[in-house]
C-alpha positions as a LaTeX table, in Angstrom:
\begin{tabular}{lrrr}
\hline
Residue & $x$ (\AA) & $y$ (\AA) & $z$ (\AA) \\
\hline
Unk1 & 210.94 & $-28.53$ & 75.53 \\
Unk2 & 212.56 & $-26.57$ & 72.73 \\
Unk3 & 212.85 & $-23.04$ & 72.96 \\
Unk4 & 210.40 & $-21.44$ & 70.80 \\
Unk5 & 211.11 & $-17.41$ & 70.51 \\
Unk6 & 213.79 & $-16.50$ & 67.82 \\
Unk7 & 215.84 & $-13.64$ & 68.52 \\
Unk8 & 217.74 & $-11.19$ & 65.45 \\
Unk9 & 221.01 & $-11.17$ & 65.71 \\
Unk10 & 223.57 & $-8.40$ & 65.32 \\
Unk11 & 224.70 & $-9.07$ & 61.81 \\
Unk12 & 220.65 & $-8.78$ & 61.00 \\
Unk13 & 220.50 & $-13.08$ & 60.85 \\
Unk14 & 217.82 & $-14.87$ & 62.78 \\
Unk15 & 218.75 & $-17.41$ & 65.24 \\
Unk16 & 216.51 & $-19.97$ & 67.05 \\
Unk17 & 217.94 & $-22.44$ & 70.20 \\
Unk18 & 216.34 & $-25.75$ & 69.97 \\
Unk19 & 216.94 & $-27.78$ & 73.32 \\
Unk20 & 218.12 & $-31.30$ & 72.59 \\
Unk21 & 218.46 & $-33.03$ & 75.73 \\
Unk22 & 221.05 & $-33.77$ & 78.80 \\
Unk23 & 224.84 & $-35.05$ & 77.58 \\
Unk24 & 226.91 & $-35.99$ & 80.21 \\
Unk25 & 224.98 & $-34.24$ & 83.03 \\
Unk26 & 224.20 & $-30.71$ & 80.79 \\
Unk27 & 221.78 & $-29.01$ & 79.31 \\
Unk28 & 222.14 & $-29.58$ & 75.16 \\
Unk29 & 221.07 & $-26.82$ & 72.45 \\
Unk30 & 221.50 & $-26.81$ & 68.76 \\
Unk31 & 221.73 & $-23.22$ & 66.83 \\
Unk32 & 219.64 & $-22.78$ & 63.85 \\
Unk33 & 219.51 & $-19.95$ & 61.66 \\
Unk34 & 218.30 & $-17.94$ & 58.96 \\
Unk35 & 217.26 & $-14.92$ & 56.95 \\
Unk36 & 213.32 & $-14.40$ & 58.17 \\
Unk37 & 212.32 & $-15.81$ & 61.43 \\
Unk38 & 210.31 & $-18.11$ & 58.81 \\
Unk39 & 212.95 & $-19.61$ & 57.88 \\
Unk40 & 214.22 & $-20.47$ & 61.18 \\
Unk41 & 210.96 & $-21.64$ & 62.30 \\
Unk42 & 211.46 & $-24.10$ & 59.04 \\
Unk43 & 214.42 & $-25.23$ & 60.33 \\
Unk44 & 213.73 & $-25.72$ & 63.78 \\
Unk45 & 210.81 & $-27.98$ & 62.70 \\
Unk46 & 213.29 & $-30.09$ & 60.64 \\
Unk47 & 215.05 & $-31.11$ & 63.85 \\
Unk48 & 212.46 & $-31.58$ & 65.61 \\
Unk49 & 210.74 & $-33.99$ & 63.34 \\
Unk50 & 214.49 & $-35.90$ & 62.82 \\
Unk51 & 214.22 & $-35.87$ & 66.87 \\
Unk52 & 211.18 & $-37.65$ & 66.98 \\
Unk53 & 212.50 & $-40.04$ & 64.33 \\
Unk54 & 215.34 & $-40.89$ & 67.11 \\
Unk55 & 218.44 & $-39.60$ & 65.09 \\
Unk56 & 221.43 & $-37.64$ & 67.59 \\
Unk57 & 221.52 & $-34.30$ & 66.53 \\
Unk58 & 224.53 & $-33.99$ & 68.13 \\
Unk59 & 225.85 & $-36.40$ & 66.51 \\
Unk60 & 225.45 & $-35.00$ & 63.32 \\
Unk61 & 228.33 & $-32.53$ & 64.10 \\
Unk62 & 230.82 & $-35.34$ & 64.84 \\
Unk63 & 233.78 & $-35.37$ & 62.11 \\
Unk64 & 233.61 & $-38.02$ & 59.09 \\
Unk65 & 236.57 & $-39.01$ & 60.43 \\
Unk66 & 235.30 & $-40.17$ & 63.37 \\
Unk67 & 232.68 & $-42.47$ & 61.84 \\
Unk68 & 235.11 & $-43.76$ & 58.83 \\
Unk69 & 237.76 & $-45.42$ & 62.40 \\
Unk70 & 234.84 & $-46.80$ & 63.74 \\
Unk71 & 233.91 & $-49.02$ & 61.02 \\
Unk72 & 238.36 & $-49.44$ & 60.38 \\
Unk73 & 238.11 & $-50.71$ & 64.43 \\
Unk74 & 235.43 & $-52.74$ & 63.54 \\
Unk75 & 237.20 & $-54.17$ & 60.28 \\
Unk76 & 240.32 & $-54.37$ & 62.43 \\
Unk77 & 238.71 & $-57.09$ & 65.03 \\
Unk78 & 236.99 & $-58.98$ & 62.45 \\
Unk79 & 237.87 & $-62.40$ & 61.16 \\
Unk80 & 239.31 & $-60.59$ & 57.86 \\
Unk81 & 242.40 & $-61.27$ & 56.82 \\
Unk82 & 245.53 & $-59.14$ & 57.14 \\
Unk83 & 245.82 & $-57.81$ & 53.57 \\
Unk84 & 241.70 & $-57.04$ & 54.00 \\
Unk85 & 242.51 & $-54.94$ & 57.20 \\
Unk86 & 245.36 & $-53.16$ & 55.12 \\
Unk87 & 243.01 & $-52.70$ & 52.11 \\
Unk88 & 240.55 & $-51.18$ & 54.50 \\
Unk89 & 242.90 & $-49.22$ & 55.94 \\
Unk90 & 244.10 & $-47.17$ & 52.90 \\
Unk91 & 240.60 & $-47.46$ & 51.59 \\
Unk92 & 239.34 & $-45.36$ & 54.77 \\
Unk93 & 242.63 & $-43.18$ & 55.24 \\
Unk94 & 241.90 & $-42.05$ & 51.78 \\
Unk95 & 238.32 & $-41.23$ & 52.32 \\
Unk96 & 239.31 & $-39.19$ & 55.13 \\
Unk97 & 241.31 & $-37.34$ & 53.34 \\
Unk98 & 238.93 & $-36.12$ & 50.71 \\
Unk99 & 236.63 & $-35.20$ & 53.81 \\
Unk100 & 238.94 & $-33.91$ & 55.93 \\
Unk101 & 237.06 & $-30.60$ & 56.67 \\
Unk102 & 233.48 & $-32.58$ & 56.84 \\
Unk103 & 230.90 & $-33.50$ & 59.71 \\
Unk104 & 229.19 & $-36.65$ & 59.27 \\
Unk105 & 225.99 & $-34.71$ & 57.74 \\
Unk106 & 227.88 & $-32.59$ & 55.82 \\
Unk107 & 229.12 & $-35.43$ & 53.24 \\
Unk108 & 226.21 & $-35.34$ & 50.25 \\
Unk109 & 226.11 & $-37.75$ & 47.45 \\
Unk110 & 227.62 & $-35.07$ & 44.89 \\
Unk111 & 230.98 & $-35.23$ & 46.86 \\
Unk112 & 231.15 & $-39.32$ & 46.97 \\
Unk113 & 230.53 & $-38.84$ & 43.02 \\
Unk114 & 233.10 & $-36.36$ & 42.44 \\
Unk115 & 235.57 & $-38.40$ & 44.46 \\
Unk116 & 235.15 & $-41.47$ & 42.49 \\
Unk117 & 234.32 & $-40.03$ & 39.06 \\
Unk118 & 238.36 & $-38.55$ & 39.81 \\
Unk119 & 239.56 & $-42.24$ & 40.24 \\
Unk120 & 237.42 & $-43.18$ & 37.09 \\
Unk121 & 239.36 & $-40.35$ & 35.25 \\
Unk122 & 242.68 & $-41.31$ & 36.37 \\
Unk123 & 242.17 & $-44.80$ & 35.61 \\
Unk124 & 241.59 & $-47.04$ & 38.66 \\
Unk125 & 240.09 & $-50.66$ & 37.72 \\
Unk126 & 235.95 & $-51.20$ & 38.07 \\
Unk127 & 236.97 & $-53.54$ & 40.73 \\
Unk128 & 239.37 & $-50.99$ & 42.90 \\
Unk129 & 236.31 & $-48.12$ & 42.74 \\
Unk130 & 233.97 & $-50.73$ & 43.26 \\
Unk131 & 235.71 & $-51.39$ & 46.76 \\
Unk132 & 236.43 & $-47.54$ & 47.67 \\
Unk133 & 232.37 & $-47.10$ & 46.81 \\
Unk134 & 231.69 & $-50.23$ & 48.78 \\
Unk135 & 233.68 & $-49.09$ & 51.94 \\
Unk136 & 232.02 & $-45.08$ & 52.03 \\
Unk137 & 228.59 & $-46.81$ & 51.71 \\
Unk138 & 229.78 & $-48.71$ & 55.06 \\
Unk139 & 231.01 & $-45.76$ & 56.89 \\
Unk140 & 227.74 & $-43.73$ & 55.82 \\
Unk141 & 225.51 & $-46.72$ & 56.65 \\
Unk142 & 226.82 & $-47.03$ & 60.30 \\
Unk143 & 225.59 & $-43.09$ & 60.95 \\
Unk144 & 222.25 & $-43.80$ & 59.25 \\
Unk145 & 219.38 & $-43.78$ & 61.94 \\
Unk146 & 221.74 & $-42.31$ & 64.47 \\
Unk147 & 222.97 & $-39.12$ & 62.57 \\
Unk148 & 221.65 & $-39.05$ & 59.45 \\
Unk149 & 218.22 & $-40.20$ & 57.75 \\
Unk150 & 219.94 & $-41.52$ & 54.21 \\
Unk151 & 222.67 & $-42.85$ & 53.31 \\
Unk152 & 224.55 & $-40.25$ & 50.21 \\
Unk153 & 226.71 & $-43.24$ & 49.16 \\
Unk154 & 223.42 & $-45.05$ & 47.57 \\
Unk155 & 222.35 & $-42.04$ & 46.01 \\
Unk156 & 225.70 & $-42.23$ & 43.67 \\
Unk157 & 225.30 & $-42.99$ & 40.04 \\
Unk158 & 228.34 & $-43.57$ & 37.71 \\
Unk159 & 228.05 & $-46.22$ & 34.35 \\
Unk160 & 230.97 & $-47.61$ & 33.41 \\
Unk161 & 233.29 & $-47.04$ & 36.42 \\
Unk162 & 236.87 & $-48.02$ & 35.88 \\
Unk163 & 238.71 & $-50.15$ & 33.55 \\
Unk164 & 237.74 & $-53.69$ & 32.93 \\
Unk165 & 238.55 & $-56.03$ & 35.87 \\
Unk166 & 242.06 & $-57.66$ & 34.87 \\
Unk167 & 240.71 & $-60.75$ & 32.85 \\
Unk168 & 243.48 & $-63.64$ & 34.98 \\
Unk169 & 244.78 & $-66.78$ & 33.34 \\
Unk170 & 248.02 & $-68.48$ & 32.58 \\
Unk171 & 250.27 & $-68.49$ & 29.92 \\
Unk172 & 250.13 & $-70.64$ & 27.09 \\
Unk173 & 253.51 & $-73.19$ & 26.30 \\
Unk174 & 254.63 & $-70.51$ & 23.23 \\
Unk175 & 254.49 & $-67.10$ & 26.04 \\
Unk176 & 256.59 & $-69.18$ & 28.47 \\
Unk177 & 259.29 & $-69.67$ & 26.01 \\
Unk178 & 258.93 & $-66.03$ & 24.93 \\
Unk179 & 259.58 & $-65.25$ & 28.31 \\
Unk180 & 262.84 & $-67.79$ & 28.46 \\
Unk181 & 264.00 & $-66.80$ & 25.23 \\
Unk182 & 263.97 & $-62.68$ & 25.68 \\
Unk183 & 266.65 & $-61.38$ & 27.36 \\
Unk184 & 265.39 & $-58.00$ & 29.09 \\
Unk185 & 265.41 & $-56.35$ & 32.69 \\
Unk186 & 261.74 & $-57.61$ & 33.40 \\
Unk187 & 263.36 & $-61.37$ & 32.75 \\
Unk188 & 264.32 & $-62.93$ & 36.07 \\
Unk189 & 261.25 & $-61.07$ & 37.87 \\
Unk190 & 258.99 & $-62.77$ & 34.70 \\
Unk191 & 260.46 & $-66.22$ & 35.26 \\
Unk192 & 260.83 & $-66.24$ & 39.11 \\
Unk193 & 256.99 & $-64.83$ & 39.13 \\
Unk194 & 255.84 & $-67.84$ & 37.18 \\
Unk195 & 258.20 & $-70.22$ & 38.84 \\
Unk196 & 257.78 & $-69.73$ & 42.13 \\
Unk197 & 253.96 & $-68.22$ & 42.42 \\
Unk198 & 255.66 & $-65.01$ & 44.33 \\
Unk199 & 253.26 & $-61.47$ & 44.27 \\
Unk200 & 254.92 & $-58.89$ & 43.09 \\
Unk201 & 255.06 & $-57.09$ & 46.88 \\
Unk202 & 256.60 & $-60.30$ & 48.25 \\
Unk203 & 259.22 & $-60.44$ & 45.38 \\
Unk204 & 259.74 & $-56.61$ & 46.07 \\
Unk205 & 261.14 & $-57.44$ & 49.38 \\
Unk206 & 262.66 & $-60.72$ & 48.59 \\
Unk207 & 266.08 & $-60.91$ & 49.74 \\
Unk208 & 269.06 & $-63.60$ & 48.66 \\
Unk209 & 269.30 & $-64.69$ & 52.31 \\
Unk210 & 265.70 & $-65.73$ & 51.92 \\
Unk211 & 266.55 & $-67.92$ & 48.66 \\
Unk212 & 268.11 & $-71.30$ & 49.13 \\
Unk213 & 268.94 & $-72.83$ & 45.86 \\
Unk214 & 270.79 & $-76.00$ & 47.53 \\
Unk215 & 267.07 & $-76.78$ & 48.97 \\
Unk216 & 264.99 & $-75.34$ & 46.68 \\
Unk217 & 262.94 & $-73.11$ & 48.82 \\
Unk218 & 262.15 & $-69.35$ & 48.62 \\
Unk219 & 261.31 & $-68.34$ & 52.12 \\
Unk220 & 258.65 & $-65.40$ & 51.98 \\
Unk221 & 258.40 & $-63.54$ & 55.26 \\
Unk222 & 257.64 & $-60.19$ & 54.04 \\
Unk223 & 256.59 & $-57.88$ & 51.65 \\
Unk224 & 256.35 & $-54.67$ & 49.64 \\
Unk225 & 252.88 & $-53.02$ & 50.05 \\
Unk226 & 252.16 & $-50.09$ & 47.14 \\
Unk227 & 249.37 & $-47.90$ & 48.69 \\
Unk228 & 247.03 & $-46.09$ & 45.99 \\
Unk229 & 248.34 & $-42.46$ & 46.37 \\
Unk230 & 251.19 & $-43.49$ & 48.38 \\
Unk231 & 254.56 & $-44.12$ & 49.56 \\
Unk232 & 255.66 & $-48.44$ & 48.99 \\
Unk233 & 257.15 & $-49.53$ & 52.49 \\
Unk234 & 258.13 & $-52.61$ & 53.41 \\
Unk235 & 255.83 & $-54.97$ & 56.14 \\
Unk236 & 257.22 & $-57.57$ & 58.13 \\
Unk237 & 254.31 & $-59.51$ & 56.65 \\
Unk238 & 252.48 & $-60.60$ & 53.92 \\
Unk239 & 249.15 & $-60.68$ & 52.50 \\
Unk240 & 247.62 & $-62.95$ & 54.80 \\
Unk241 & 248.86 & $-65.41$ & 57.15 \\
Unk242 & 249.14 & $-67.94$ & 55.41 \\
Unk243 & 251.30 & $-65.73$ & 52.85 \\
Unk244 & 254.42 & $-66.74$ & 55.46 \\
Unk245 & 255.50 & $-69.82$ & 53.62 \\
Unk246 & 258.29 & $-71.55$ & 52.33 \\
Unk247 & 258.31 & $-71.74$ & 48.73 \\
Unk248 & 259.39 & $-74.81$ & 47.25 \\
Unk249 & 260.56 & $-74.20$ & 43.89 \\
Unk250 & 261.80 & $-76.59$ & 40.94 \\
Unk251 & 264.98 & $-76.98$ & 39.87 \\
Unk252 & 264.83 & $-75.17$ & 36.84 \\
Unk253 & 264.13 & $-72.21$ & 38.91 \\
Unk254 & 266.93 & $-72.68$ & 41.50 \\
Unk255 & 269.41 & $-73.29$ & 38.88 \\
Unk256 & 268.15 & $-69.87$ & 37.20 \\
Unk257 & 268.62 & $-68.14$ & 40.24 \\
Unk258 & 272.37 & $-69.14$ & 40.28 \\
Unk259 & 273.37 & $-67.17$ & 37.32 \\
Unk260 & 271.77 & $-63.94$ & 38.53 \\
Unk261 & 274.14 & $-61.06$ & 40.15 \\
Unk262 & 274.54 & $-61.74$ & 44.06 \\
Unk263 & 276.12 & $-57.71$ & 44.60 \\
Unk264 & 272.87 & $-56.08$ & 45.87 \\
Unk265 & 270.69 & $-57.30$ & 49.09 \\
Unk266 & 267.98 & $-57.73$ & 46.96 \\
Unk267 & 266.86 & $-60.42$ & 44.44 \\
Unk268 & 265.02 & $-57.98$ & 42.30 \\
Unk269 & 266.37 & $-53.96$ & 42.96 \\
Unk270 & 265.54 & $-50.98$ & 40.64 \\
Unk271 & 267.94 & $-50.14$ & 38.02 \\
Unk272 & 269.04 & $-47.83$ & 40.38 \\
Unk273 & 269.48 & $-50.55$ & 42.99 \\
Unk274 & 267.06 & $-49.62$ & 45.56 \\
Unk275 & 263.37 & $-51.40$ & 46.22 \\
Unk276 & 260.67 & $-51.68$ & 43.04 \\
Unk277 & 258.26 & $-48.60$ & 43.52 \\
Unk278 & 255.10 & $-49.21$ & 41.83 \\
Unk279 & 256.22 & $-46.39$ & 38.82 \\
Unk280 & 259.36 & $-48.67$ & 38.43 \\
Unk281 & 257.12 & $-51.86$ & 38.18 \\
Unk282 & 255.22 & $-49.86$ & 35.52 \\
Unk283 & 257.96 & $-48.68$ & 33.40 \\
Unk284 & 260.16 & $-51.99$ & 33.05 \\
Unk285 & 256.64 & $-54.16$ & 32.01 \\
Unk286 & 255.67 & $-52.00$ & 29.58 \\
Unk287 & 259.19 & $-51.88$ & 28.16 \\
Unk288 & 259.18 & $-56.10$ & 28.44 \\
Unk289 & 255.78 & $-56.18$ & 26.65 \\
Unk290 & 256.94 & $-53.84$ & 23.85 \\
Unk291 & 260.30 & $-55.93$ & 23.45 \\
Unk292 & 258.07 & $-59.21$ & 23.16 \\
Unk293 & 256.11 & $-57.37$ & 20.73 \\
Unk294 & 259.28 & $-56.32$ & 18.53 \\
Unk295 & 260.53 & $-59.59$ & 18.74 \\
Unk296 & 257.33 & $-61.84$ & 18.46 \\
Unk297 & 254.27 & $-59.54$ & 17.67 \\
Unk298 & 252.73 & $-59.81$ & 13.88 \\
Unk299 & 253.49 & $-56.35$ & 11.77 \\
Unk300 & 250.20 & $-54.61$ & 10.87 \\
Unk301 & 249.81 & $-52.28$ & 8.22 \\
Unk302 & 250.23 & $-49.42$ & 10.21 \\
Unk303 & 253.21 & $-50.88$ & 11.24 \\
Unk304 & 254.73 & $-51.28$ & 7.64 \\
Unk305 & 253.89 & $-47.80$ & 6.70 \\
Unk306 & 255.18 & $-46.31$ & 10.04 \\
Unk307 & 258.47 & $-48.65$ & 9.24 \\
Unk308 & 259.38 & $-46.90$ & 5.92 \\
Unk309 & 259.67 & $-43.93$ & 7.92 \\
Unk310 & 263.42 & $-42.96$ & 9.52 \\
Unk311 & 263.43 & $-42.68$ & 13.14 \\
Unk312 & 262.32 & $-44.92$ & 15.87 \\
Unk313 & 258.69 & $-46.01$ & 15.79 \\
Unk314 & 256.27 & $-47.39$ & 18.31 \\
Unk315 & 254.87 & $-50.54$ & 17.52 \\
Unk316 & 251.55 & $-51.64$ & 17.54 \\
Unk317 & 251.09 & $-54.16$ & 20.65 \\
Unk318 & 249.54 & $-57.51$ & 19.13 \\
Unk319 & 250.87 & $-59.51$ & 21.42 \\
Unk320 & 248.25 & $-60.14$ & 24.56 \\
Unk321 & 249.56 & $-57.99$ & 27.60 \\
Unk322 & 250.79 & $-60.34$ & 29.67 \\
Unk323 & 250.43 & $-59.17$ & 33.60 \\
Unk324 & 252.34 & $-59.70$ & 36.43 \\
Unk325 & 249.40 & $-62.12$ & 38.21 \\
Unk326 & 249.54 & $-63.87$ & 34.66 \\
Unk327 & 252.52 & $-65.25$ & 36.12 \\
Unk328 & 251.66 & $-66.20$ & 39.29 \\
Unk329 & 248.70 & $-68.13$ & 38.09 \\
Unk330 & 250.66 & $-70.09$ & 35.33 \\
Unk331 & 252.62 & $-71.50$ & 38.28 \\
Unk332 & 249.41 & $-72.56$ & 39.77 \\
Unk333 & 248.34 & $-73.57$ & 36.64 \\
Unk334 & 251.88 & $-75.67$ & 36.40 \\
Unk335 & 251.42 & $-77.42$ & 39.86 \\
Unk336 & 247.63 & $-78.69$ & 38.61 \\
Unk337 & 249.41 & $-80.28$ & 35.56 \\
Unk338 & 252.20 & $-81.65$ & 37.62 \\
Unk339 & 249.64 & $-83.47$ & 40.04 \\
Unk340 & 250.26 & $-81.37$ & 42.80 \\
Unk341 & 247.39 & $-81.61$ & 45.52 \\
Unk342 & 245.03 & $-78.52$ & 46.06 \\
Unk343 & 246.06 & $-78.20$ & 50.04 \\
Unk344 & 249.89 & $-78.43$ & 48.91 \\
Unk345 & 249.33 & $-76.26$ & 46.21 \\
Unk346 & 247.50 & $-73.76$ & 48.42 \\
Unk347 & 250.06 & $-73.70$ & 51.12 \\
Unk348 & 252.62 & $-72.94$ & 47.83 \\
Unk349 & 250.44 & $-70.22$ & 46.41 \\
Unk350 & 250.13 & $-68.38$ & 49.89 \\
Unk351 & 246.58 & $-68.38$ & 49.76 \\
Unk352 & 244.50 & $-67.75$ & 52.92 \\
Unk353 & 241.84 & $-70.23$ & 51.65 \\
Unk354 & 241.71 & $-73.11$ & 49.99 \\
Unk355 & 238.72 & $-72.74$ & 48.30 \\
Unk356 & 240.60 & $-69.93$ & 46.39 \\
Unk357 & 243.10 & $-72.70$ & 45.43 \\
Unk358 & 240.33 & $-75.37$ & 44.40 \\
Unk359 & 238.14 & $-72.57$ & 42.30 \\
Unk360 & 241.22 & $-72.10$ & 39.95 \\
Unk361 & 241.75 & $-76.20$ & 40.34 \\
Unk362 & 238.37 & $-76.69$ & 39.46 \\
Unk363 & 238.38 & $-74.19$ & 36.15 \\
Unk364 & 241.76 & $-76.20$ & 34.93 \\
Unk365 & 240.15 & $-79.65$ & 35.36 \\
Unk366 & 236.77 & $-78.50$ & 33.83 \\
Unk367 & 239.12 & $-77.10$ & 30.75 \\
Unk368 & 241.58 & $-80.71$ & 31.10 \\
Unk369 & 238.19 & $-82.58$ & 30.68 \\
Unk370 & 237.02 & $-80.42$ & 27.73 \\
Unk371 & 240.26 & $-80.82$ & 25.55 \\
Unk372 & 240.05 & $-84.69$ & 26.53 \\
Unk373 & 236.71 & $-84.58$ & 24.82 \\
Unk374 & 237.84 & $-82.85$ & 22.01 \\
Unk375 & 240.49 & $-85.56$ & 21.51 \\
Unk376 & 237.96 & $-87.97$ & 21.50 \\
Unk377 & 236.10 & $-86.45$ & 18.81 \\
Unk378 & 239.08 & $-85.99$ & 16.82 \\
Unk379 & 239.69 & $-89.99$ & 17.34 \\
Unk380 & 236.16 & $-91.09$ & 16.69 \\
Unk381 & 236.36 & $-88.59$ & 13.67 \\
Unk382 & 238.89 & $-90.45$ & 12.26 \\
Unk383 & 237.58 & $-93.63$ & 13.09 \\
Unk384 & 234.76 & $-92.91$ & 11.36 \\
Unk385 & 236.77 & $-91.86$ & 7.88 \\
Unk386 & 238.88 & $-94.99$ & 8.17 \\
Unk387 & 235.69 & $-96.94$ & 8.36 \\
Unk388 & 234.05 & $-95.30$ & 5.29 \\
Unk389 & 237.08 & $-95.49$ & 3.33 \\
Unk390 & 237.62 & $-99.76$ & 4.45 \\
Unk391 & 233.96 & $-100.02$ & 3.53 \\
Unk392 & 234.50 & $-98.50$ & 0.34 \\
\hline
\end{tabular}
């Protein structure tokens, strides 16, 4: 039963010991206190009624970061895939960082909001905060009913999170030869990417004794991973496990690779010769996509009047940005047209399902049948004309 008197303290507070039970063979209190012995009364009857509601009181003083490698453990023997367990892992490493200091009840919903309003501000993609949201509302689930009687992660509220999820599709016949005929740093990454199906990590850590242009095969064993808020290592692994696969690439590709410079370990080092951080990744696209601007983009008015002008001017981009998973889908999008099977093209593609390989199969064939339609109005169209003018 708990302990009912409340005694004043030293410092003038009012303190209360509530008993909550025997852990591990001993007696359990919990402190509350206050200003007034009303307001420790007030308090006391708060735990009491969360007793009687069955929630750990103790447990409410276990750190966040205890909760948030429970549910990473639980993640981690799961039947998700390796790059799933890695995004979890950064996901909740993160999290624990911006609660380092916190018990379990001491996270509110005002500090989930401030944490992802930050990564709205610094621009992370709706579908990145979506995922950090999605992972706190697990860890904060878990402790609900045991340690705490809401979950603060459902109590968030943010419109608009994030920039629009990457819109993914492959390039047209005219960007491929922009990308063949434009000389630039970004070029062999562009036309290996959308040649061979490679993720940017895995070409990251692609070496030349992994290439075999005699047999046509790019042999992907491992790859770069480029943590948000981190340091890009190299992992004896890839996304999943079915991202360990040899690559069989065409001709035009292995014949490509032949020109390129052999004097680094790498296929595709920094300028400075060591491994692609994500800032380096950043700079040389965006340099690529302004090139294929100057060289291909249409001049707008602004344009003309910034021209006249001495000095160097930036462009207006009119031009769609191509992205780096742009690529990798166009070779995707090349192996459909080619008549390459879904399984084979799956097993190309490194994807850990094939269902991920039929979905983008599926979209081609439904756009294939559409144009083929089109054609056939376009035939019957004329048909029809001919006819009118015979008749005539």
């Amino acid at each position: 039963m708990a302990k009912s008197r409340v005694k004043k303290r030293p410092d003038g507070r009012y303190m209360m010991q509530i008993y909550l039970g025997m852990v591990d063979g001993k007696r359990k209190y919990k402190s509350v206190y206050g200003a007034t012995p009303k307001e420790v009364e007030l308090k006391a009857e708060e735990i009491r009624e969360m007793m009687g509601k069955g929630l750990d009181i103790a447990a409410q003083r276990d750190k966040f970061s205890q909760w948030a490698d429970d549910l990473y453990r639980i993640k981690n023997a799961s039947g998700v895939t390796q790059g799933q367990k890695q995004n979890y892992y950064h996901t909740i490493e993160w999290w624990k960082e911006q609660f380092a200091l916190y018990s379990i009840s001491d996270v509110r919903a005002d500090d989930i909001e401030r944490a992802l309003l930050w990564m709205q501000e610094n621009g992370y993609a709706t579908r990145t905060i979506n995922f950090y949201r999605s992972v706190i509302t697990q860890i904060m689930e878990r402790a609900v009913g045991r340690a705490i009687q809401i979950n603060p992660a459902k109590l968030v509220q943010l419109s608009g999170m994030g920039q629009p999820a990457e819109k993914r599709r492959a390039l047209t016949e005219e960007e491929q030869r922009w990308i063949w005929d434009t000389p630039h740093r970004a070029q062999p990454a562009a036309i290996i990417m959308m040649l061979s199906g490679l993720r940017r990590g895995e070409l990251s850590a692609l070496t030349w004794a992994d290439v075999d242009t005699v047999n046509q095969t790019i042999t992907v064993n491992k790859t770069v991973e480029y943590p948000p808020d981190g340091k890009a290592y190299i992992r004896n692994m890839t996304k999943s496990a079915a991202g360990m696969r040899v690559v069989y690439i065409p001709r035009k590709l292995a014949d490509y690779l032949d020109t390129l410079p052999r004097s680094n370990l790498l296929v595709y080092p920094s300028a400075s010769g060591r491994m692609m951080t994500a800032s380096a990744w950043k700079a040389v696209w965006q340099s690529y996509m302004a090139e294929l601007n100057r060289k291909y983009g249409q001049r707008t008015p602004a344009d003309l009047e910034r021209m006249k002008k001495p000095g160097r001017h930036k462009l207006d981009m009119t031009i769609p940005p191509i992205t780096l998973h742009w690529l990798r889908h166009t070779f995707c999008t090349l192996m459909y047209f080619a008549g390459v099977d879904a399984v084979q093209a799956c097993a190309q593609m490194g994807h850990a399902d094939v269902t991920t390989t039929l979905k983008i199969y599926t979209h081609l064939d439904q756009q294939h049948k559409r144009r083929s339609m089109d054609k056939l109005d376009a035939y019957l169209s004329d048909d029809a004309s001919q006819m009118q003018v015979k008749q005539k």
